[in-house]
Amino acid sequence: MTDQKIEKLFVMKCGGSTLAALPDSFFVDLRELQGGGVQPVIVHGGGPAISGNLAKLGIESSFVNGLRVTTEEVLDVVEMTLAGSINKAIVRRIQGSGGQALGLSGVDGNLITARPVANSDEVGQVGEVTEVKAEIIKGILALGYIPVIAPIGVDAGGQRYNINADTAAGAVASFVESPSMIVVTDVPGVMRTIDGQKVVLPSVTVTEIEELIASGEIYGGMIPKVRAAMDCIQGSVSEVVIVDGKEPQVLSRVLRGEKLGTRIIRS
């Protein structure tokens, strides 16, 4: 395996519930990109499905600053949901459209190495990424498959960590040196109130994002999304694009440079 950058490589992050609601045409677009030599890498979440499974099992769940408080009991359900049902559902949808995909979690092959986040005393077994084995991802791409990655990390002692999917995607994009990361959501982009109306910002800098967080314009689950984007941009990634996955041919249009959603840039 060489250390050469893979041409036409991009990392896509998508929530499990967002993916489930996407039209078949989204996966046709993904297949056509793959067929045209573009190499997508998918990192997915699954918060609502995790919450649903925890509720069915009678396990209480809470959040601190957008991060799920993760006990070992909660972590069992997180891994079962992310690396199991959601991961395989995404693989099936890609293959159902004629694409080729291979699902795995960050535990497989020690793909994602993690350590406890700074406030682990508050949130439990939540991790931050210390390394991503890019050679595993590049090897899967070289075989002609789309890697579909569940954001569970592991440390040298085998301890698992629940990793925010946006954070995991940003780390994957940095380690594989993807020129761009696309965050597929159910919102049209980063929004700001202008003259009493919510308006999508076509482009926003890291500094402007900090101002929007401080003012409360960006809040809740959107905060880890944009913070992951900022972390990612500080690596080798030049931009992160947040888009609505229901837009027709959204991936190919973004990759062609069409102005959709919000592009987050360094400055």
Tab-separated table of C-alpha atoms in Angstrom:
chain	number	residue	atom	x	y	z
A	1	MET	CA	0.000	0.000	0.000
A	2	THR	CA	1.437	3.392	-0.939
A	3	ASP	CA	0.965	6.669	0.877
A	4	GLN	CA	-0.323	8.399	-2.256
A	5	LYS	CA	-3.520	10.381	-1.913
A	6	ILE	CA	-6.464	8.675	-3.525
A	7	GLU	CA	-7.894	10.815	-6.308
A	8	LYS	CA	-11.537	11.884	-6.139
A	9	LEU	CA	-11.811	10.804	-2.527
A	10	PHE	CA	-14.376	12.326	-0.194
A	11	VAL	CA	-15.723	11.521	3.263
A	12	MET	CA	-19.460	11.720	3.864
A	13	LYS	CA	-21.046	11.879	7.306
A	14	CYS	CA	-24.726	11.070	7.694
A	15	GLY	CA	-27.002	10.397	10.630
A	16	GLY	CA	-28.738	7.029	10.691
A	17	SER	CA	-32.201	8.573	10.748
A	18	THR	CA	-31.288	10.937	7.909
A	19	LEU	CA	-30.020	8.030	5.806
A	20	ALA	CA	-33.177	6.043	6.451
A	21	ALA	CA	-35.273	8.940	5.132
A	22	LEU	CA	-33.181	9.556	2.010
A	23	PRO	CA	-34.774	8.741	-1.352
A	24	ASP	CA	-33.481	5.890	-3.514
A	25	SER	CA	-32.150	8.506	-5.932
A	26	PHE	CA	-29.523	9.511	-3.331
A	27	PHE	CA	-28.055	5.994	-3.437
A	28	VAL	CA	-28.263	5.909	-7.239
A	29	ASP	CA	-26.202	9.126	-7.257
A	30	LEU	CA	-23.707	7.473	-4.885
A	31	ARG	CA	-23.486	4.393	-7.130
A	32	GLU	CA	-22.943	6.536	-10.219
A	33	LEU	CA	-20.181	8.464	-8.490
A	34	GLN	CA	-18.521	5.198	-7.492
A	35	GLY	CA	-18.898	3.902	-11.042
A	36	GLY	CA	-17.248	7.075	-12.335
A	37	GLY	CA	-14.139	6.558	-10.245
A	38	VAL	CA	-15.080	8.693	-7.237
A	39	GLN	CA	-14.266	6.992	-3.925
A	40	PRO	CA	-16.714	7.800	-1.114
A	41	VAL	CA	-16.072	6.931	2.525
A	42	ILE	CA	-19.158	6.983	4.773
A	43	VAL	CA	-19.190	7.566	8.528
A	44	HIS	CA	-22.657	7.307	10.052
A	45	GLY	CA	-24.451	8.040	13.282
A	46	GLY	CA	-27.701	6.726	14.680
A	47	GLY	CA	-28.781	8.765	17.695
A	48	PRO	CA	-32.572	8.360	17.399
A	49	ALA	CA	-32.295	4.589	16.860
A	50	ILE	CA	-30.000	4.296	19.898
A	51	SER	CA	-32.492	6.292	21.994
A	52	GLY	CA	-35.323	4.054	20.769
A	53	ASN	CA	-33.487	0.849	21.639
A	54	LEU	CA	-32.479	2.195	25.063
A	55	ALA	CA	-36.119	3.082	25.766
A	56	LYS	CA	-37.280	-0.403	24.736
A	57	LEU	CA	-34.767	-1.909	27.161
A	58	GLY	CA	-35.727	0.487	29.951
A	59	ILE	CA	-32.263	2.070	30.106
A	60	GLU	CA	-32.201	5.768	30.937
A	61	SER	CA	-30.218	8.083	28.684
A	62	SER	CA	-29.170	11.726	28.953
A	63	PHE	CA	-26.996	14.252	27.115
A	64	VAL	CA	-24.357	16.813	28.097
A	65	ASN	CA	-23.613	19.482	25.464
A	66	GLY	CA	-24.917	17.259	22.671
A	67	LEU	CA	-22.948	14.155	23.768
A	68	ARG	CA	-24.759	11.060	25.066
A	69	VAL	CA	-23.791	10.053	28.613
A	70	THR	CA	-22.420	6.559	27.984
A	71	THR	CA	-22.204	3.911	30.695
A	72	GLU	CA	-21.044	0.368	29.833
A	73	GLU	CA	-24.720	-0.644	29.725
A	74	VAL	CA	-25.514	2.180	27.291
A	75	LEU	CA	-22.379	1.375	25.284
A	76	ASP	CA	-23.597	-2.193	24.662
A	77	VAL	CA	-26.737	-0.761	23.055
A	78	VAL	CA	-24.785	1.916	21.142
A	79	GLU	CA	-22.496	-0.715	19.604
A	80	MET	CA	-25.364	-3.098	18.843
A	81	THR	CA	-27.309	-0.335	17.102
A	82	LEU	CA	-24.512	1.431	15.231
A	83	ALA	CA	-22.247	-1.461	14.244
A	84	GLY	CA	-25.205	-3.821	13.813
A	85	SER	CA	-28.586	-2.785	12.470
A	86	ILE	CA	-27.814	0.708	11.134
A	87	ASN	CA	-24.476	-0.166	9.555
A	88	LYS	CA	-25.935	-3.135	7.705
A	89	ALA	CA	-29.050	-1.205	6.661
A	90	ILE	CA	-26.800	1.368	4.942
A	91	VAL	CA	-24.759	-1.365	3.258
A	92	ARG	CA	-27.973	-2.986	2.001
A	93	ARG	CA	-29.270	0.287	0.564
A	94	ILE	CA	-26.018	0.961	-1.282
A	95	GLN	CA	-25.917	-2.578	-2.663
A	96	GLY	CA	-29.618	-2.402	-3.517
A	97	SER	CA	-28.829	0.528	-5.823
A	98	GLY	CA	-26.078	-1.457	-7.558
A	99	GLY	CA	-23.148	-0.079	-5.555
A	100	GLN	CA	-20.599	-2.054	-3.545
A	101	ALA	CA	-20.127	-1.455	0.184
A	102	LEU	CA	-18.354	-3.002	3.144
A	103	GLY	CA	-19.499	-2.190	6.686
A	104	LEU	CA	-17.262	-2.072	9.736
A	105	SER	CA	-16.817	-0.212	13.016
A	106	GLY	CA	-13.810	1.552	14.451
A	107	VAL	CA	-13.119	-1.534	16.558
A	108	ASP	CA	-12.389	-3.700	13.487
A	109	GLY	CA	-8.653	-3.859	12.895
A	110	ASN	CA	-8.273	-1.095	15.505
A	111	LEU	CA	-9.471	1.205	12.724
A	112	ILE	CA	-10.274	4.063	15.136
A	113	THR	CA	-8.103	4.421	18.230
A	114	ALA	CA	-9.638	6.586	20.938
A	115	ARG	CA	-9.110	7.933	24.435
A	116	PRO	CA	-11.593	9.378	26.949
A	117	VAL	CA	-12.819	12.904	26.268
A	118	ALA	CA	-11.715	15.623	28.712
A	119	ASN	CA	-15.075	15.621	30.525
A	120	SER	CA	-15.369	11.827	30.763
A	121	ASP	CA	-16.357	12.204	34.422
A	122	GLU	CA	-19.599	13.778	33.101
A	123	VAL	CA	-20.244	11.729	29.950
A	124	GLY	CA	-18.697	8.323	30.696
A	125	GLN	CA	-17.285	6.146	27.905
A	126	VAL	CA	-17.258	8.827	25.227
A	127	GLY	CA	-14.047	8.999	23.227
A	128	GLU	CA	-12.005	11.350	21.127
A	129	VAL	CA	-10.034	10.006	18.201
A	130	THR	CA	-6.269	9.704	18.475
A	131	GLU	CA	-5.635	7.767	15.242
A	132	VAL	CA	-7.426	6.358	12.207
A	133	LYS	CA	-5.715	3.558	10.259
A	134	ALA	CA	-6.020	5.129	6.821
A	135	GLU	CA	-4.415	2.087	5.175
A	136	ILE	CA	-7.462	-0.044	6.063
A	137	ILE	CA	-9.835	2.468	4.456
A	138	LYS	CA	-7.616	2.820	1.372
A	139	GLY	CA	-7.371	-0.958	1.103
A	140	ILE	CA	-11.175	-1.307	1.080
A	141	LEU	CA	-11.433	1.447	-1.550
A	142	ALA	CA	-8.782	-0.275	-3.668
A	143	LEU	CA	-10.934	-3.422	-3.654
A	144	GLY	CA	-13.819	-1.386	-5.136
A	145	TYR	CA	-15.983	-1.081	-2.015
A	146	ILE	CA	-17.400	1.947	-0.200
A	147	PRO	CA	-16.310	1.746	3.469
A	148	VAL	CA	-19.299	2.306	5.787
A	149	ILE	CA	-17.930	3.069	9.247
A	150	ALA	CA	-19.744	2.986	12.600
A	151	PRO	CA	-18.153	5.434	15.081
A	152	ILE	CA	-17.111	3.098	17.876
A	153	GLY	CA	-13.476	3.509	18.951
A	154	VAL	CA	-11.145	1.320	20.979
A	155	ASP	CA	-7.961	1.820	23.005
A	156	ALA	CA	-4.889	-0.381	23.406
A	157	GLY	CA	-6.519	-2.175	26.331
A	158	GLY	CA	-9.645	-3.050	24.340
A	159	GLN	CA	-11.926	-0.495	26.037
A	160	ARG	CA	-14.663	0.665	23.663
A	161	TYR	CA	-15.714	4.281	23.286
A	162	ASN	CA	-18.818	5.918	21.897
A	163	ILE	CA	-17.583	8.608	19.481
A	164	ASN	CA	-19.757	11.400	18.168
A	165	ALA	CA	-20.271	10.576	14.481
A	166	ASP	CA	-19.418	14.106	13.333
A	167	THR	CA	-16.178	14.001	15.313
A	168	ALA	CA	-15.328	10.546	13.942
A	169	ALA	CA	-16.015	11.661	10.367
A	170	GLY	CA	-13.788	14.707	10.785
A	171	ALA	CA	-10.967	12.513	12.072
A	172	VAL	CA	-11.410	9.990	9.238
A	173	ALA	CA	-11.329	12.817	6.668
A	174	SER	CA	-8.123	14.210	8.170
A	175	PHE	CA	-6.309	10.870	8.398
A	176	VAL	CA	-7.196	9.762	4.844
A	177	GLU	CA	-6.338	13.296	3.644
A	178	SER	CA	-9.672	13.805	1.937
A	179	PRO	CA	-9.825	17.239	0.284
A	180	SER	CA	-13.439	17.656	1.411
A	181	MET	CA	-16.010	16.314	3.823
A	182	ILE	CA	-19.731	16.383	3.112
A	183	VAL	CA	-22.120	16.348	6.069
A	184	VAL	CA	-25.521	15.115	4.865
A	185	THR	CA	-28.298	16.266	7.192
A	186	ASP	CA	-32.011	17.039	7.201
A	187	VAL	CA	-31.354	20.785	7.345
A	188	PRO	CA	-30.354	23.048	4.431
A	189	GLY	CA	-27.139	24.245	6.104
A	190	VAL	CA	-25.883	26.595	8.803
A	191	MET	CA	-28.545	29.241	9.331
A	192	ARG	CA	-28.537	32.763	10.704
A	193	THR	CA	-31.371	35.113	11.547
A	194	ILE	CA	-31.263	38.130	9.224
A	195	ASP	CA	-34.085	40.705	9.401
A	196	GLY	CA	-36.165	38.213	11.376
A	197	GLN	CA	-35.775	35.424	8.800
A	198	LYS	CA	-33.678	32.247	9.042
A	199	VAL	CA	-31.270	32.342	6.099
A	200	VAL	CA	-28.793	29.659	4.964
A	201	LEU	CA	-25.223	30.944	4.981
A	202	PRO	CA	-23.566	29.823	1.704
A	203	SER	CA	-20.114	30.125	3.255
A	204	VAL	CA	-18.909	30.607	6.822
A	205	THR	CA	-15.468	30.797	8.422
A	206	VAL	CA	-14.255	29.146	11.609
A	207	THR	CA	-14.247	32.525	13.379
A	208	GLU	CA	-17.829	33.244	12.304
A	209	ILE	CA	-18.936	29.842	13.602
A	210	GLU	CA	-17.513	30.627	17.047
A	211	GLU	CA	-19.481	33.877	17.003
A	212	LEU	CA	-22.692	32.032	16.004
A	213	ILE	CA	-22.218	29.532	18.842
A	214	ALA	CA	-21.560	32.326	21.333
A	215	SER	CA	-24.695	34.191	20.208
A	216	GLY	CA	-26.865	31.045	20.427
A	217	GLU	CA	-27.644	30.954	16.672
A	218	ILE	CA	-25.921	27.547	16.543
A	219	TYR	CA	-27.067	25.320	19.430
A	220	GLY	CA	-27.753	21.737	20.556
A	221	GLY	CA	-26.776	18.925	18.197
A	222	MET	CA	-25.509	21.380	15.584
A	223	ILE	CA	-22.604	22.404	17.855
A	224	PRO	CA	-20.684	19.075	17.574
A	225	LYS	CA	-21.316	19.127	13.790
A	226	VAL	CA	-19.651	22.475	13.292
A	227	ARG	CA	-16.933	21.853	15.884
A	228	ALA	CA	-16.014	18.598	14.101
A	229	ALA	CA	-15.907	20.558	10.853
A	230	MET	CA	-13.530	23.068	12.419
A	231	ASP	CA	-11.288	20.312	13.810
A	232	CYS	CA	-11.288	18.651	10.419
A	233	ILE	CA	-10.407	21.845	8.564
A	234	GLN	CA	-7.382	22.346	10.797
A	235	GLY	CA	-6.013	19.115	9.345
A	236	SER	CA	-5.540	18.443	5.635
A	237	VAL	CA	-9.160	19.098	4.694
A	238	SER	CA	-9.808	22.418	2.981
A	239	GLU	CA	-13.594	22.554	3.374
A	240	VAL	CA	-16.615	20.921	4.934
A	241	VAL	CA	-19.999	21.197	3.245
A	242	ILE	CA	-23.241	20.802	5.216
A	243	VAL	CA	-26.150	19.928	2.896
A	244	ASP	CA	-29.715	18.609	2.880
A	245	GLY	CA	-29.622	15.006	1.653
A	246	LYS	CA	-33.035	15.316	-0.003
A	247	GLU	CA	-31.684	17.747	-2.610
A	248	PRO	CA	-31.613	15.923	-5.992
A	249	GLN	CA	-28.135	14.549	-6.863
A	250	VAL	CA	-26.746	16.449	-3.888
A	251	LEU	CA	-23.401	14.613	-3.734
A	252	SER	CA	-22.471	14.942	-7.401
A	253	ARG	CA	-23.585	18.574	-7.434
A	254	VAL	CA	-21.452	19.444	-4.408
A	255	LEU	CA	-18.451	17.631	-5.855
A	256	ARG	CA	-18.870	19.618	-9.092
A	257	GLY	CA	-18.603	22.784	-7.034
A	258	GLU	CA	-22.258	23.831	-7.140
A	259	LYS	CA	-23.214	26.190	-4.314
A	260	LEU	CA	-25.446	24.066	-2.083
A	261	GLY	CA	-25.813	24.189	1.688
A	262	THR	CA	-23.039	25.807	3.719
A	263	ARG	CA	-19.335	25.541	3.002
A	264	ILE	CA	-17.225	25.888	6.134
A	265	ILE	CA	-13.748	27.226	5.349
A	266	ARG	CA	-10.665	28.227	7.339
A	267	SER	CA	-10.870	31.975	6.890
